[in-house]
XYZ file of C-alpha atoms in Angstrom:
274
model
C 20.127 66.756 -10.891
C 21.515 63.476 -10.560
C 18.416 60.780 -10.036
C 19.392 56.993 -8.578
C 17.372 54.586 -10.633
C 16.925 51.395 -9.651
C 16.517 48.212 -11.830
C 14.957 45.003 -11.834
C 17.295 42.188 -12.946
C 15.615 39.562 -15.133
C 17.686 37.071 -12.480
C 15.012 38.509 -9.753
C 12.256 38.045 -11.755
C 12.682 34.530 -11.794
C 11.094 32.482 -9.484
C 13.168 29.993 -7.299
C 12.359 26.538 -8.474
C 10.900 25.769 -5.416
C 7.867 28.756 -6.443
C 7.969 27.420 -10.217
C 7.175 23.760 -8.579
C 4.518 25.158 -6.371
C 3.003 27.390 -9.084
C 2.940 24.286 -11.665
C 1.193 22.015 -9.487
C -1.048 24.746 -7.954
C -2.290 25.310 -11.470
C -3.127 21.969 -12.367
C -5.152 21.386 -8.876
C -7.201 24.199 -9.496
C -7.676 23.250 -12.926
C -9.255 19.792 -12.195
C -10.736 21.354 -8.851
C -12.709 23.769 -11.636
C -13.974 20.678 -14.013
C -17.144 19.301 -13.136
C -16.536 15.693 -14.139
C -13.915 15.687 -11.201
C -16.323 16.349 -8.483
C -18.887 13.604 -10.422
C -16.315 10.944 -10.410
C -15.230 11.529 -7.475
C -18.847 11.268 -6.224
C -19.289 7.590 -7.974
C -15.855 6.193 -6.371
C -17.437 7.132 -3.116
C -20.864 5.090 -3.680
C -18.965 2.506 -4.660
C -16.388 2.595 -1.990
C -19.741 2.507 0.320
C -21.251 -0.159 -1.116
C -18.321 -3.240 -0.289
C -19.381 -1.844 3.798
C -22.812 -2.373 2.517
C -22.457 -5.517 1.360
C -20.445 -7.023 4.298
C -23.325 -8.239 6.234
C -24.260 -10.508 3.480
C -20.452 -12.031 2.612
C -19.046 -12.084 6.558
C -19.797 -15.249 8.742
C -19.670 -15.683 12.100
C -17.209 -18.274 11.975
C -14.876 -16.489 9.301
C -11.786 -13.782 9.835
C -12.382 -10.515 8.156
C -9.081 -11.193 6.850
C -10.688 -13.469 4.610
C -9.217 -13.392 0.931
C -11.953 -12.223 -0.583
C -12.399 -9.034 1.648
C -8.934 -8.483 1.193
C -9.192 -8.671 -2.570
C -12.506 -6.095 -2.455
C -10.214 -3.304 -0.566
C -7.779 -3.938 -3.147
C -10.538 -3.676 -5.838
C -10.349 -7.103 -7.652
C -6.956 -6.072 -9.493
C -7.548 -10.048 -10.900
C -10.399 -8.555 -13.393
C -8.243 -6.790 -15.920
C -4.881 -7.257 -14.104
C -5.567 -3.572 -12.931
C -7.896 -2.604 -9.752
C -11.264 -1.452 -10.993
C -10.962 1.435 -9.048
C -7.864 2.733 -11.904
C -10.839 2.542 -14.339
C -12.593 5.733 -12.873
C -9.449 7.658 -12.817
C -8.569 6.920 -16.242
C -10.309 10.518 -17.321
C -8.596 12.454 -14.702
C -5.285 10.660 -15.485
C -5.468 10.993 -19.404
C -7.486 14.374 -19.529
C -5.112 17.159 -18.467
C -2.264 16.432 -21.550
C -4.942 14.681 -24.036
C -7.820 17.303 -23.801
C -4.639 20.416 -23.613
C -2.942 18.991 -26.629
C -6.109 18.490 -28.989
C -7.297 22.058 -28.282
C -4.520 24.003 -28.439
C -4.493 25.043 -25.019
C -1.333 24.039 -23.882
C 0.950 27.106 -24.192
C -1.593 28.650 -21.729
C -0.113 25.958 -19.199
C 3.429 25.961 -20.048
C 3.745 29.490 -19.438
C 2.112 29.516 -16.708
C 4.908 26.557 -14.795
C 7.241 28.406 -16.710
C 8.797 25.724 -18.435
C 7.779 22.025 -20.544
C 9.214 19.775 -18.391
C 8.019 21.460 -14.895
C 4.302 21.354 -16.578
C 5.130 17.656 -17.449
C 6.086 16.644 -14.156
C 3.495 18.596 -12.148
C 0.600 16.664 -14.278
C 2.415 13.529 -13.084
C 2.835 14.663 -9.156
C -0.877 15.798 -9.038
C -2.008 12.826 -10.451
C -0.137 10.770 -8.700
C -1.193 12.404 -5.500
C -4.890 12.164 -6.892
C -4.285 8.233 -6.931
C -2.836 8.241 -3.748
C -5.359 10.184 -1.867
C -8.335 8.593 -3.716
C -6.823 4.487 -2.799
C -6.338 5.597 0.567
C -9.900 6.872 1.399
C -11.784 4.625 -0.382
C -9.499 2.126 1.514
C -9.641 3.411 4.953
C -14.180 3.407 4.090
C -13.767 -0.414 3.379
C -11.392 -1.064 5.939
C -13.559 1.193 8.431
C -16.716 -0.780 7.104
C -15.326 -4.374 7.374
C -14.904 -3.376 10.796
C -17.748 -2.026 12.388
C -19.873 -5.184 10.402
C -17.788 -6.934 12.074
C -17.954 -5.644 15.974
C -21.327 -6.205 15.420
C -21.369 -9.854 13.650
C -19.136 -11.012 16.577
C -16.665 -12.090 14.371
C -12.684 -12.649 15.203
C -10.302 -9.507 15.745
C -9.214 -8.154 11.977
C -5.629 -9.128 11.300
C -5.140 -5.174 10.603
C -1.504 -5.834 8.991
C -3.130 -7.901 6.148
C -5.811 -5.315 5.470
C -3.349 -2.451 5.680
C -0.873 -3.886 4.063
C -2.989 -4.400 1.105
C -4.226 -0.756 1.147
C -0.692 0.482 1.345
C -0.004 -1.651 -2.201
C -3.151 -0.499 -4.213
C -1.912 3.338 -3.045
C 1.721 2.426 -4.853
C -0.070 1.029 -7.711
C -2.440 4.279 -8.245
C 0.393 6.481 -7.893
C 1.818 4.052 -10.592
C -1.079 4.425 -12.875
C -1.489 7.966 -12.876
C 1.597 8.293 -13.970
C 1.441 5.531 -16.677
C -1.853 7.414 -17.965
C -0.131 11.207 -18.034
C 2.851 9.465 -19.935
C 0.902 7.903 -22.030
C -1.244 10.681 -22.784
C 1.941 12.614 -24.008
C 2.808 9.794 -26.333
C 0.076 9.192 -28.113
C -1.754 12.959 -28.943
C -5.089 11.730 -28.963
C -8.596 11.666 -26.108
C -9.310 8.100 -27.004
C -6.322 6.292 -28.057
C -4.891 6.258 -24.041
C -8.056 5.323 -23.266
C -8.096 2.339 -24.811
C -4.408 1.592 -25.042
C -4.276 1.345 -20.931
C -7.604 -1.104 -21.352
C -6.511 -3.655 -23.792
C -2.877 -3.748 -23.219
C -2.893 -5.396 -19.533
C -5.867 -7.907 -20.457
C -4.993 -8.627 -23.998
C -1.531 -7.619 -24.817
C 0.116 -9.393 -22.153
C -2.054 -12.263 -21.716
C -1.664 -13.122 -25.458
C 1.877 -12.399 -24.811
C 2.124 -15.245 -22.059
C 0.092 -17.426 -24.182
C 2.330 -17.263 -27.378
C 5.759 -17.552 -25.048
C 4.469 -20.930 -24.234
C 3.931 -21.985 -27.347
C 7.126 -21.732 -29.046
C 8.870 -24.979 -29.615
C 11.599 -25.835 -27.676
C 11.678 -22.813 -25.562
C 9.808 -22.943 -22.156
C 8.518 -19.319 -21.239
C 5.957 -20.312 -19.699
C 6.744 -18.107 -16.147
C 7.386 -15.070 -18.646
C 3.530 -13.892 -18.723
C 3.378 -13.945 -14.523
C 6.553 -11.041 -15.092
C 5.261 -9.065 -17.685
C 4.542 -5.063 -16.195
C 0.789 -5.076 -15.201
C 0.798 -9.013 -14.612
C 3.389 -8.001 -12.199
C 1.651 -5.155 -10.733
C -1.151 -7.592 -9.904
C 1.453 -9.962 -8.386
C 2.102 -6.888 -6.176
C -1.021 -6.446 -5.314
C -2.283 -9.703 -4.467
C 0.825 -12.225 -4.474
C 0.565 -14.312 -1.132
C 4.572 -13.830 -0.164
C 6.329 -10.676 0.368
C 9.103 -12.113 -2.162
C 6.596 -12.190 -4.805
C 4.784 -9.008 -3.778
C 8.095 -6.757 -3.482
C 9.469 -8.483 -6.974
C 6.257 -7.344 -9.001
C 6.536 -3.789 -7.083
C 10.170 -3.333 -8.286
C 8.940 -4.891 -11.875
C 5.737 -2.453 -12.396
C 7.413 0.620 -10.918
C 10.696 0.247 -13.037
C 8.067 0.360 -15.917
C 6.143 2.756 -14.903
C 9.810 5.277 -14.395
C 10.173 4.343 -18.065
C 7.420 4.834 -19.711
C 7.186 8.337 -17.626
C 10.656 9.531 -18.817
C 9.732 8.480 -22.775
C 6.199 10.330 -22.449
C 8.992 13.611 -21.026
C 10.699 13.349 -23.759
C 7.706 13.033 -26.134
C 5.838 15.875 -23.926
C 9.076 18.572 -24.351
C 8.697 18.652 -28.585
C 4.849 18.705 -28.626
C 3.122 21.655 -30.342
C 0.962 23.336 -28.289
């Protein structure tokens, strides 16, 4: 008796890239969704989101716009503190933790077989991240902006020039997105839980700012304008530069970086050992 037996080809087993994609980045979400110290942080960006609305009683006048520089500069988190936006300091964890905390314990083969591949693991990390960044800017924005706004109704003060404030929320998203990425790729070059950490801190503040001091001292060269260029001095001129020119220049500058330092942490990321 003749039997028809039907096989499985390891071509169908496969799943489209579309489902790897999906499964990748599904994995990762429910992987910080299950950490606690995701839920905490994202508990302390809130109270602080809430407390610039708080505080706008006290720093809005009657006779001033809430378009004001300095309101603008608190929805865009004072990026002129460290040349970052104090707000990338509390993602820092959640940007460096998924490749520095997988690679130290050994637990990364668990992750690349489950996106079925290095490079789709790699570049899920960054697209959750960089979503993270993106979703976290924007609501913390849209509490400020929201808070500005009602203190204001009530102060009496002039209309909000709304393209100003959202303008300026619609940078700080770019830069987050920016900065998650910069502190996955990062995290693949250097194998370590601290050394990110602190390599994303003292670079922008002291690495380019001695930088920019040095280039002007060299005799007989004038680089003076060299330190305003540098990648996170340019993300800040982004961020808070008063013409578009400037702003759009420092965008192009910081996210040209950003693509490069992401495709050396790839490359880094696909000869690890888990």
């Amino acid at each position: 008796m003749s039997t028809a037996v039907s096989t499985d080809t390891t071509a169908d087993l496969q799943p489209s890239p579309a489902q790897a994609w999906w499964r990748a980045c599904h994995y990762e979400i429910r992987h910080l969704a299950a950490l606690r110290s995701t839920w905490i942080l994202a508990a302390i960006i809130t109270l602080v989101a809430l407390w610039v609305p708080l505080a706008a009683p006290f720093i809005i006048e009657s006779s001033k716009d809430t378009t004001d520089p300095a309101l603008v500069d608190s929805v865009q988190w004072t990026p002129a503190l460290m040349q970052i936006p104090s707000l990338a300091i509390y993602l820092l964890v959640l940007g460096t933790g998924p490749v520095s905390t997988e690679l130290m314990r050994g637990a990364s083969r668990t992750t690349w077989l489950t996106a079925a591949s290095r490079s789709y693991a790699f570049w899920a990390k960054c697209a959750v991240g960089a979503m993270i960044g993106v979703l976290v800017s924007a609501l913390t924005s849209l509490l400020e902006i929201g808070g500005l706004t009602i203190v204001a109704v009530a102060k009496g003060v002039h209309p909000p020039l709304w393209a100003d404030l959202v303008e300026a929320a619609a940078r700080l998203e770019l830069w987050m997105a920016c900065w998650m990425l910069l502190c996955t790729s990062v995290s693949a070059l250097i194998r370590n839980r601290v050394g990110p950490i602190l390599v994303l801190l003292l670079v922008p503040p002291l690495g380019e700012r001695t930088l920019g001091i040095l280039s002007g001292k060299i005799p007989g060269i004038h680089l003076d304008k060299v330190a305003d260029w540098l990648p996170f001095a340019a993300g800040q001129q982004m961020l808070s530069a008063d013409t578009a020119q400037g702003a759009l220049l420092g965008g192009v500058i910081f996210v040209v970086f950003t693509a490069v330092v992401a495709t050396a942490g790839h490359a880094v990321y696909m000869r690890r050992a888990g």
